[in-house]
mmCIF file of C-alpha atoms and ligand atoms in Angstrom:
data_model
loop_
_atom_site.group_PDB
_atom_site.id
_atom_site.type_symbol
_atom_site.label_atom_id
_atom_site.label_comp_id
_atom_site.label_asym_id
_atom_site.label_seq_id
_atom_site.Cartn_x
_atom_site.Cartn_y
_atom_site.Cartn_z
ATOM 1 C CA UNK S 121 -10.374 21.714 8.259
ATOM 2 C CA UNK S 122 -6.677 21.466 8.979
ATOM 3 C CA UNK S 123 -5.742 20.526 12.589
ATOM 4 C CA UNK S 124 -8.749 18.428 13.404
ATOM 5 C CA UNK S 125 -8.021 15.071 14.894
ATOM 6 C CA UNK S 126 -8.384 11.835 12.909
ATOM 7 C CA UNK S 127 -11.137 10.719 15.261
ATOM 8 C CA UNK S 128 -13.184 13.900 14.602
ATOM 9 C CA UNK S 129 -12.547 13.606 10.929
ATOM 10 C CA UNK S 130 -13.862 9.964 10.823
ATOM 11 C CA UNK S 131 -16.995 10.845 12.808
ATOM 12 C CA UNK S 132 -17.658 13.794 10.410
ATOM 13 C CA UNK S 133 -17.356 11.348 7.463
ATOM 14 C CA UNK S 134 -19.616 8.930 9.347
ATOM 15 C CA UNK S 135 -22.172 11.737 9.696
ATOM 16 C CA UNK S 136 -22.050 12.312 5.948
ATOM 17 C CA UNK S 137 -22.701 8.589 5.305
ATOM 18 C CA UNK S 138 -26.410 7.761 5.726
ATOM 19 C CA UNK S 139 -27.209 4.824 7.821
ATOM 20 C CA UNK S 140 -23.437 4.504 9.003
ATOM 21 C CA UNK S 141 -23.521 2.590 12.245
ATOM 22 C CA UNK S 142 -20.250 4.017 13.741
ATOM 23 C CA UNK S 143 -18.651 0.415 13.596
ATOM 24 C CA UNK S 144 -16.313 1.569 10.954
ATOM 25 C CA UNK S 145 -15.316 4.579 13.036
ATOM 26 C CA UNK S 146 -14.493 2.184 15.779
ATOM 27 C CA UNK S 147 -12.414 0.113 13.356
ATOM 28 C CA UNK S 148 -10.416 2.952 11.964
ATOM 29 C CA UNK S 149 -9.707 4.122 15.565
ATOM 30 C CA UNK S 150 -8.266 0.864 16.391
ATOM 31 C CA UNK S 151 -6.006 0.850 13.330
ATOM 32 C CA UNK S 152 -4.915 4.370 14.299
ATOM 33 C CA UNK S 153 -4.002 3.258 17.857
ATOM 34 C CA UNK S 154 -2.012 0.316 16.492
ATOM 35 C CA UNK S 155 -0.046 2.538 14.135
ATOM 36 C CA UNK S 156 0.661 4.952 17.088
ATOM 37 C CA UNK S 157 2.135 1.886 19.051
ATOM 38 C CA UNK S 158 4.035 0.772 15.841
ATOM 39 C CA UNK S 159 5.396 4.272 15.337
ATOM 40 C CA UNK S 160 6.770 4.140 18.951
ATOM 41 C CA UNK S 161 8.431 0.742 18.286
ATOM 42 C CA UNK S 162 10.090 1.949 15.038
ATOM 43 C CA UNK S 163 11.007 5.172 16.442
ATOM 44 C CA UNK S 164 13.020 3.478 19.441
ATOM 45 C CA UNK S 165 14.543 0.933 16.979
ATOM 46 C CA UNK S 166 17.934 -0.223 18.267
ATOM 47 C CA UNK S 167 17.122 1.325 21.750
ATOM 48 C CA UNK S 168 14.889 -1.816 22.341
ATOM 49 C CA UNK S 169 16.835 -4.371 20.616
ATOM 50 C CA UNK S 170 14.115 -5.045 18.047
ATOM 51 C CA UNK S 171 16.251 -4.856 14.974
ATOM 52 C CA UNK S 172 17.634 -7.510 12.998
ATOM 53 C CA UNK S 173 16.350 -10.736 11.668
ATOM 54 C CA UNK S 174 13.973 -13.133 13.387
ATOM 55 C CA UNK S 175 14.738 -16.870 13.181
ATOM 56 C CA UNK S 176 11.781 -17.390 10.872
ATOM 57 C CA UNK S 177 10.591 -16.999 7.289
ATOM 58 C CA UNK S 178 7.231 -15.760 6.010
ATOM 59 C CA UNK S 179 5.085 -17.490 3.303
ATOM 60 C CA UNK S 180 7.229 -15.682 0.642
ATOM 61 C CA UNK S 181 10.283 -17.496 2.001
ATOM 62 C CA UNK S 182 11.766 -14.098 2.976
ATOM 63 C CA UNK S 183 13.516 -13.932 6.365
ATOM 64 C CA UNK S 184 11.377 -12.048 8.802
ATOM 65 C CA UNK S 185 12.482 -9.071 10.770
ATOM 66 C CA UNK S 186 11.867 -9.027 14.514
ATOM 67 C CA UNK S 187 10.181 -5.610 14.154
ATOM 68 C CA UNK S 188 7.970 -6.996 11.442
ATOM 69 C CA UNK S 189 6.719 -9.693 13.710
ATOM 70 C CA UNK S 190 6.209 -7.289 16.664
ATOM 71 C CA UNK S 191 4.180 -4.974 14.512
ATOM 72 C CA UNK S 192 2.218 -7.800 13.214
ATOM 73 C CA UNK S 193 1.348 -8.722 16.823
ATOM 74 C CA UNK S 194 0.341 -5.148 17.494
ATOM 75 C CA UNK S 195 -2.141 -4.982 14.654
ATOM 76 C CA UNK S 196 -3.603 -8.405 15.368
ATOM 77 C CA UNK S 197 -4.002 -7.611 19.033
ATOM 78 C CA UNK S 198 -5.631 -4.275 18.316
ATOM 79 C CA UNK S 199 -8.016 -5.761 15.823
ATOM 80 C CA UNK S 200 -9.144 -9.196 16.821
ATOM 81 C CA UNK S 201 -10.977 -7.908 20.056
ATOM 82 C CA UNK S 202 -12.576 -4.813 18.214
ATOM 83 C CA UNK S 203 -15.746 -6.656 17.205
ATOM 84 C CA UNK S 204 -15.493 -5.236 13.717
ATOM 85 C CA UNK S 205 -13.485 -7.755 11.959
ATOM 86 C CA UNK S 206 -14.392 -11.296 10.795
ATOM 87 C CA UNK S 207 -10.874 -12.268 9.713
ATOM 88 C CA UNK S 208 -7.526 -10.928 8.798
ATOM 89 C CA UNK S 209 -4.785 -11.496 6.176
ATOM 90 C CA UNK S 210 -1.183 -10.361 6.946
ATOM 91 C CA UNK S 211 1.963 -10.447 4.798
ATOM 92 C CA UNK S 212 3.565 -12.072 7.861
ATOM 93 C CA UNK S 213 1.329 -15.054 8.168
ATOM 94 C CA UNK S 214 0.622 -17.904 5.670
ATOM 95 C CA UNK S 215 -2.977 -18.449 6.316
ATOM 96 C CA UNK S 216 -5.956 -16.165 7.164
ATOM 97 C CA UNK S 217 -6.074 -15.030 10.882
ATOM 98 C CA UNK S 218 -9.497 -15.948 12.238
ATOM 99 C CA UNK S 219 -10.914 -13.833 15.231
ATOM 100 C CA UNK S 220 -10.749 -15.951 18.367
ATOM 101 C CA UNK S 221 -13.969 -17.334 19.405
ATOM 102 C CA UNK S 222 -14.060 -15.466 22.675
ATOM 103 C CA UNK S 223 -14.367 -12.042 20.703
ATOM 104 C CA UNK S 224 -17.309 -10.931 18.739
ATOM 105 C CA UNK S 225 -16.909 -10.938 14.899
ATOM 106 C CA UNK S 226 -17.662 -8.004 12.648
ATOM 107 C CA UNK S 227 -18.649 -7.502 9.028
ATOM 108 C CA UNK S 228 -15.243 -6.379 7.889
ATOM 109 C CA UNK S 229 -12.118 -8.222 6.447
ATOM 110 C CA UNK S 230 -8.743 -6.381 6.865
ATOM 111 C CA UNK S 231 -5.536 -7.155 5.021
ATOM 112 C CA UNK S 232 -2.192 -5.593 5.937
ATOM 113 C CA UNK S 233 1.404 -5.426 5.439
ATOM 114 C CA UNK S 234 2.411 -4.457 9.078
ATOM 115 C CA UNK S 235 5.844 -3.230 8.145
ATOM 116 C CA UNK S 236 6.413 -2.651 4.504
ATOM 117 C CA UNK S 237 9.926 -1.934 3.495
ATOM 118 C CA UNK S 238 11.139 -3.803 6.595
ATOM 119 C CA UNK S 239 14.511 -4.475 4.965
ATOM 120 C CA UNK S 240 15.071 -0.749 5.588
ATOM 121 C CA UNK S 241 14.700 -0.924 9.257
ATOM 122 C CA UNK S 242 18.240 -1.796 10.081
ATOM 123 C CA UNK S 243 19.726 1.123 7.932
ATOM 124 C CA UNK S 244 17.172 3.620 9.485
ATOM 125 C CA UNK S 245 15.229 4.308 6.262
ATOM 126 C CA UNK S 246 11.309 5.070 6.225
ATOM 127 C CA UNK S 247 8.958 2.024 6.696
ATOM 128 C CA UNK S 248 5.163 1.800 6.993
ATOM 129 C CA UNK S 249 1.966 -0.029 7.558
ATOM 130 C CA UNK S 250 -0.359 -0.698 4.559
ATOM 131 C CA UNK S 251 -3.953 -1.869 5.153
ATOM 132 C CA UNK S 252 -7.060 -2.429 3.134
ATOM 133 C CA UNK S 253 -10.495 -3.083 4.360
ATOM 134 C CA UNK S 254 -13.246 -5.170 2.518
ATOM 135 C CA UNK S 255 -16.763 -6.213 3.382
ATOM 136 C CA UNK S 256 -16.953 -9.754 4.595
ATOM 137 C CA UNK S 257 -19.884 -11.809 2.745
ATOM 138 C CA UNK S 258 -22.656 -12.063 5.123
ATOM 139 C CA UNK S 259 -22.641 -15.810 4.918
ATOM 140 C CA UNK S 260 -18.850 -15.840 5.753
ATOM 141 C CA UNK S 261 -18.817 -13.727 8.932
ATOM 142 C CA UNK S 262 -19.144 -16.602 11.376
ATOM 143 C CA UNK S 263 -16.867 -18.940 9.608
ATOM 144 C CA UNK S 264 -14.521 -16.958 7.211
ATOM 145 C CA UNK S 265 -12.346 -18.726 4.890
ATOM 146 C CA UNK S 266 -9.703 -17.572 2.338
ATOM 147 C CA UNK S 267 -12.495 -17.406 -0.232
ATOM 148 C CA UNK S 268 -14.024 -14.439 1.515
ATOM 149 C CA UNK S 269 -10.897 -12.451 0.787
ATOM 150 C CA UNK S 270 -10.744 -13.200 -2.969
ATOM 151 C CA UNK S 271 -12.439 -9.952 -4.107
ATOM 152 C CA UNK S 272 -11.270 -7.514 -6.631
ATOM 153 C CA UNK S 273 -9.668 -4.368 -5.222
ATOM 154 C CA UNK S 274 -12.587 -2.139 -6.415
ATOM 155 C CA UNK S 275 -14.715 -3.646 -3.543
ATOM 156 C CA UNK S 276 -12.493 -1.993 -0.962
ATOM 157 C CA UNK S 277 -14.314 0.236 1.443
ATOM 158 C CA UNK S 278 -11.183 1.702 2.895
ATOM 159 C CA UNK S 279 -7.525 1.798 2.320
ATOM 160 C CA UNK S 280 -4.577 3.530 4.078
ATOM 161 C CA UNK S 281 -1.087 3.426 5.009
ATOM 162 C CA UNK S 282 1.046 4.991 7.812
ATOM 163 C CA UNK S 283 4.644 6.131 6.907
ATOM 164 C CA UNK S 284 7.104 6.083 9.779
ATOM 165 C CA UNK S 285 9.408 8.753 8.618
ATOM 166 C CA UNK S 286 10.788 12.170 9.886
ATOM 167 C CA UNK S 287 7.031 12.515 10.556
ATOM 168 C CA UNK S 288 4.429 9.650 11.117
ATOM 169 C CA UNK S 289 1.753 10.359 8.594
ATOM 170 C CA UNK S 290 -1.407 8.217 8.176
ATOM 171 C CA UNK S 291 -2.905 8.589 4.695
ATOM 172 C CA UNK S 292 -6.459 7.423 4.262
ATOM 173 C CA UNK S 293 -9.280 7.076 1.903
ATOM 174 C CA UNK S 294 -12.889 5.889 2.129
ATOM 175 C CA UNK S 295 -13.866 6.587 -1.296
ATOM 176 C CA UNK S 296 -14.359 10.322 -0.800
ATOM 177 C CA UNK S 297 -10.765 11.579 -1.661
ATOM 178 C CA UNK S 298 -7.499 11.127 0.193
ATOM 179 C CA UNK S 299 -6.511 12.817 3.364
ATOM 180 C CA UNK S 300 -3.265 12.846 5.428
ATOM 181 C CA UNK S 301 -2.806 13.053 9.147
ATOM 182 C CA UNK S 302 0.361 13.783 10.961
ATOM 183 C CA UNK S 303 1.080 12.366 14.454
ATOM 184 C CA UNK S 304 1.304 14.950 17.173
ATOM 185 C CA UNK S 305 3.225 12.941 19.778
ATOM 186 C CA UNK S 306 2.644 15.662 22.239
ATOM 187 C CA UNK S 307 -1.159 15.093 22.358
ATOM 188 C CA UNK S 308 -0.959 11.335 21.000
ATOM 189 C CA UNK S 309 -3.425 12.193 18.051
ATOM 190 C CA UNK S 310 -3.273 12.230 14.327
ATOM 191 C CA UNK S 311 -4.115 15.621 13.217
ATOM 192 C CA UNK S 312 -5.289 16.617 9.694
ATOM 193 C CA UNK S 313 -2.401 18.152 7.838
ATOM 194 C CA UNK S 314 -2.918 17.130 4.227
ATOM 195 C CA UNK S 315 -6.519 17.653 3.338
ATOM 196 C CA UNK S 316 -7.756 16.351 -0.079
ATOM 197 C CA UNK S 317 -4.310 15.212 -1.495
ATOM 198 C CA UNK S 318 -4.254 15.300 -5.218
ATOM 199 C CA UNK S 319 -1.549 14.030 -7.448
ATOM 200 C CA UNK S 320 0.023 16.799 -9.424
ATOM 201 C CA UNK S 321 -0.821 16.597 -13.251
ATOM 202 C CA UNK S 322 2.901 16.871 -14.235
ATOM 203 C CA UNK S 323 5.587 14.386 -13.160
ATOM 204 C CA UNK S 324 9.327 14.969 -13.057
ATOM 205 C CA UNK S 325 10.500 11.724 -11.240
ATOM 206 C CA UNK S 326 10.275 8.193 -11.914
ATOM 207 C CA UNK S 327 10.929 5.348 -9.326
ATOM 208 C CA UNK S 328 12.133 1.811 -10.277
ATOM 209 C CA UNK S 329 15.067 -0.501 -9.127
ATOM 210 C CA UNK S 330 17.208 0.186 -12.058
ATOM 211 C CA UNK S 331 19.525 -2.883 -11.104
ATOM 212 C CA UNK S 332 16.758 -5.111 -12.674
ATOM 213 C CA UNK S 333 16.879 -3.296 -16.100
ATOM 214 C CA UNK S 334 18.248 -6.396 -18.009
ATOM 215 C CA UNK S 335 15.204 -8.388 -16.810
ATOM 216 C CA UNK S 336 12.416 -6.011 -17.920
ATOM 217 C CA UNK S 337 10.021 -6.307 -20.629
ATOM 218 C CA UNK S 338 10.430 -3.985 -23.593
ATOM 219 C CA UNK S 339 7.700 -1.429 -22.784
ATOM 220 C CA UNK S 340 9.368 -0.746 -19.327
ATOM 221 C CA UNK S 341 12.821 -0.481 -20.730
ATOM 222 C CA UNK S 342 11.519 1.929 -23.542
ATOM 223 C CA UNK S 343 9.715 4.166 -20.986
ATOM 224 C CA UNK S 344 12.496 4.201 -18.424
ATOM 225 C CA UNK S 345 15.188 4.666 -21.173
ATOM 226 C CA UNK S 346 13.207 7.778 -22.362
ATOM 227 C CA UNK S 347 13.104 9.221 -18.902
ATOM 228 C CA UNK S 348 16.816 8.771 -18.493
ATOM 229 C CA UNK S 349 17.428 10.462 -21.822
ATOM 230 C CA UNK S 350 14.996 13.236 -21.286
ATOM 231 C CA UNK S 351 15.053 16.066 -23.880
ATOM 232 C CA UNK S 352 17.994 14.220 -25.497
ATOM 233 C CA UNK S 353 15.638 11.229 -26.083
ATOM 234 C CA UNK S 354 12.441 12.683 -27.273
ATOM 235 C CA UNK S 355 10.835 13.573 -23.921
ATOM 236 C CA UNK S 356 9.740 17.195 -23.427
ATOM 237 C CA UNK S 357 11.676 17.449 -20.126
ATOM 238 C CA UNK S 358 14.440 15.817 -18.076
ATOM 239 C CA UNK S 359 13.466 13.452 -15.200
ATOM 240 C CA UNK S 360 14.852 12.773 -11.701
ATOM 241 C CA UNK S 361 14.934 9.367 -10.252
ATOM 242 C CA UNK S 362 14.190 7.969 -6.768
ATOM 243 C CA UNK S 363 14.265 4.457 -5.358
ATOM 244 C CA UNK S 364 13.820 4.334 -1.565
ATOM 245 C CA UNK S 365 12.713 0.563 -1.540
ATOM 246 C CA UNK S 366 9.807 1.443 0.575
ATOM 247 C CA UNK S 367 6.598 1.638 -1.205
ATOM 248 C CA UNK S 368 4.828 3.759 1.431
ATOM 249 C CA UNK S 369 7.575 6.523 1.031
ATOM 250 C CA UNK S 370 7.357 6.407 -2.784
ATOM 251 C CA UNK S 371 3.582 6.638 -2.823
ATOM 252 C CA UNK S 372 3.564 9.520 -0.271
ATOM 253 C CA UNK S 373 6.066 11.343 -2.514
ATOM 254 C CA UNK S 374 3.981 10.795 -5.550
ATOM 255 C CA UNK S 375 0.955 11.977 -3.688
ATOM 256 C CA UNK S 376 2.828 15.210 -2.766
ATOM 257 C CA UNK S 377 4.825 16.043 -5.948
ATOM 258 C CA UNK S 378 3.722 13.535 -8.599
ATOM 259 C CA UNK S 379 5.749 10.806 -10.366
ATOM 260 C CA UNK S 380 5.506 7.214 -11.340
ATOM 261 C CA UNK S 381 6.293 4.165 -9.326
ATOM 262 C CA UNK S 382 7.142 0.930 -11.217
ATOM 263 C CA UNK S 383 7.625 -2.581 -9.804
ATOM 264 C CA UNK S 384 6.936 -4.498 -13.072
ATOM 265 C CA UNK S 385 7.195 -8.247 -14.031
ATOM 266 C CA UNK S 386 10.686 -9.145 -14.575
ATOM 267 C CA UNK S 387 12.416 -12.287 -16.025
ATOM 268 C CA UNK S 388 14.432 -13.103 -12.864
ATOM 269 C CA UNK S 389 11.634 -15.203 -12.067
ATOM 270 C CA UNK S 390 9.345 -15.777 -15.015
ATOM 271 C CA UNK S 391 6.783 -17.718 -13.059
ATOM 272 C CA UNK S 392 6.248 -14.867 -10.727
ATOM 273 C CA UNK S 393 3.874 -12.008 -12.084
ATOM 274 C CA UNK S 394 5.619 -9.336 -9.833
ATOM 275 C CA UNK S 395 7.115 -8.732 -6.394
ATOM 276 C CA UNK S 396 4.313 -6.854 -4.781
ATOM 277 C CA UNK S 397 1.253 -8.428 -3.205
ATOM 278 C CA UNK S 398 -2.130 -7.613 -4.436
ATOM 279 C CA UNK S 399 -4.324 -7.809 -1.333
ATOM 280 C CA UNK S 400 -2.096 -5.600 0.976
ATOM 281 C CA UNK S 401 0.123 -3.514 -1.164
ATOM 282 C CA UNK S 402 -1.099 -3.164 -4.584
ATOM 283 C CA UNK S 403 -4.982 -2.940 -3.948
ATOM 284 C CA UNK S 404 -4.779 -0.279 -1.143
ATOM 285 C CA UNK S 405 -2.164 1.767 -2.868
ATOM 286 C CA UNK S 406 -4.254 1.716 -6.108
ATOM 287 C CA UNK S 407 -7.378 2.796 -4.244
ATOM 288 C CA UNK S 408 -5.409 5.841 -2.711
ATOM 289 C CA UNK S 409 -3.727 6.734 -5.934
ATOM 290 C CA UNK S 410 -6.954 6.617 -7.978
ATOM 291 C CA UNK S 411 -8.787 8.622 -5.271
ATOM 292 C CA UNK S 412 -6.053 11.280 -5.569
ATOM 293 C CA UNK S 413 -6.500 11.483 -9.339
ATOM 294 C CA UNK S 414 -3.786 8.974 -10.437
ATOM 295 C CA UNK S 415 -3.780 5.766 -12.323
ATOM 296 C CA UNK S 416 -2.670 2.273 -11.072
ATOM 297 C CA UNK S 417 -2.038 -0.548 -13.402
ATOM 298 C CA UNK S 418 -0.187 -3.792 -14.261
ATOM 299 C CA UNK S 419 0.693 -2.109 -17.515
ATOM 300 C CA UNK S 420 -1.939 -4.224 -19.154
ATOM 301 C CA UNK S 421 -4.975 -3.762 -16.854
ATOM 302 C CA UNK S 422 -6.311 -1.715 -13.899
ATOM 303 C CA UNK S 423 -5.125 -3.263 -10.744
ATOM 304 C CA UNK S 424 -8.484 -2.738 -8.960
ATOM 305 C CA UNK S 425 -10.258 -4.865 -11.569
ATOM 306 C CA UNK S 426 -7.980 -7.992 -10.899
ATOM 307 C CA UNK S 427 -9.973 -10.920 -9.508
ATOM 308 C CA UNK S 428 -7.975 -12.007 -6.501
ATOM 309 C CA UNK S 429 -7.058 -15.778 -6.736
ATOM 310 C CA UNK S 430 -5.000 -16.163 -3.546
ATOM 311 C CA UNK S 431 -4.386 -14.133 -0.466
ATOM 312 C CA UNK S 432 -0.538 -13.722 -1.113
ATOM 313 C CA UNK S 433 -1.007 -13.288 -4.846
ATOM 314 C CA UNK S 434 1.676 -10.977 -6.533
ATOM 315 C CA UNK S 435 1.054 -8.502 -9.283
ATOM 316 C CA UNK S 436 3.133 -5.945 -11.503
ATOM 317 C CA UNK S 437 2.602 -2.495 -10.249
ATOM 318 C CA UNK S 438 2.821 0.888 -12.119
ATOM 319 C CA UNK S 439 1.131 3.686 -10.483
ATOM 320 C CA UNK S 440 1.105 7.498 -10.053
ATOM 321 C CA UNK S 441 0.633 10.510 -12.320
ATOM 322 C CA UNK S 442 -2.067 9.760 -14.826
ATOM 323 C CA UNK S 443 -0.474 10.817 -18.057
ATOM 324 C CA UNK S 444 2.825 8.921 -17.290
ATOM 325 C CA UNK S 445 1.053 5.760 -16.377
ATOM 326 C CA UNK S 446 -1.113 5.976 -19.573
ATOM 327 C CA UNK S 447 1.951 6.634 -21.677
ATOM 328 C CA UNK S 448 3.512 3.429 -20.452
ATOM 329 C CA UNK S 449 0.245 1.522 -20.918
ATOM 330 C CA UNK S 450 0.391 2.793 -24.530
ATOM 331 C CA UNK S 451 3.854 1.204 -24.874
ATOM 332 C CA UNK S 452 2.319 -2.186 -23.644
ATOM 333 C CA UNK S 453 -0.390 -1.969 -26.216
ATOM 334 C CA UNK S 454 2.022 -1.321 -28.923
ATOM 335 C CA UNK S 455 4.297 -4.091 -28.028
ATOM 336 C CA UNK S 456 1.292 -6.467 -28.260
ATOM 337 C CA UNK S 457 0.652 -5.112 -31.737
ATOM 338 C CA UNK S 458 4.180 -5.847 -33.080
HETATM 339 P P1 P6P H 678 13.569 -4.226 -4.010
HETATM 340 C C1 P6P H 678 9.614 -3.507 0.294
HETATM 341 O O1 P6P H 678 10.172 -4.880 0.471
HETATM 342 C C2 P6P H 678 8.959 -3.618 -0.954
HETATM 343 O O2 P6P H 678 7.744 -4.555 -0.728
HETATM 344 C C3 P6P H 678 8.271 -2.355 -1.237
HETATM 345 O O3 P6P H 678 7.935 -1.456 -0.136
HETATM 346 C C4 P6P H 678 9.363 -1.755 -2.187
HETATM 347 O O4 P6P H 678 8.953 -0.709 -3.134
HETATM 348 C C5 P6P H 678 10.112 -2.927 -2.850
HETATM 349 O O5 P6P H 678 9.679 -4.153 -1.989
HETATM 350 C C6 P6P H 678 11.429 -2.779 -2.871
HETATM 351 O O6 P6P H 678 12.087 -3.989 -3.595
HETATM 352 O O7 P6P H 678 13.554 -5.370 -4.848
HETATM 353 O O8 P6P H 678 13.949 -2.867 -4.781
HETATM 354 O O9 P6P H 678 14.300 -4.378 -2.580
#
């Protein structure tokens, strides 16, 4: 019920799971502790001189933010000693992150974007942490390699994100629905405030970076132009538009009041399937959206069915209210037929 702590909620979930060992509970608690520490760093921002760019680039060739590196260290340090993880993948590091030999390994693989939307940090717009948990193949636990991570998103055992906004809210699924927990800084606990989140059946908002319109494929242009025209263009209603450039914020909004989020393939870089990364952005957000009654697709296939080929693989992402995503998928099918 509302108001219970994340720890109590996880233990209650554990008790509902036959044979659960409690290891998973420990892992989620370690993630929650890391997110509390990250929330503190984000919240203090300029006061602690952590804003601005670091002198390094990530594997994507993007200039890294100081806070992105700090939050990456917070997560790695919180998870590597836990004894619940065999290895990690982070948006901030090119290769897999093994657990140091002096710590015990566990049976989980964790993928995370430690500070999604980090370009917003310097302009004080919400950012977040996104994570995805997979089982490590038993033969790989002692010596995990990149191959252990190359699993489809439907294999996830847990996915979540923490949005550092006016409130710090952790959104979590373990496959039994979606629940949101707000950080009560007074007691230092995440408390259940958004039980059983469901994406509303009707959507009135679309989210896409409109400046890329001239680079889109035809189905996206058709769908977005119809939303812009609203009742003047054949849709049954008018739409509003949002683009926060912070996926965690867009997804939390969609979980709360519906809508569709699109980061499609575009011809700016035809060799690149999309901007967002499959392992630690698209897959976890797809698991959450599907568990909340929504749909998550590339336009041509279910994201959680994609067979991962590399740990920083990019994919197009269209997710949100079921009937809107399915409408757009139908436009992709029609474009294939013409
Ligand atoms: P653009 C943030 O960098 C991110 O990965 C997502 O959180 C966000 O939705 C998207 O990229 C914003 O991209 O091209 O609009 O800056």
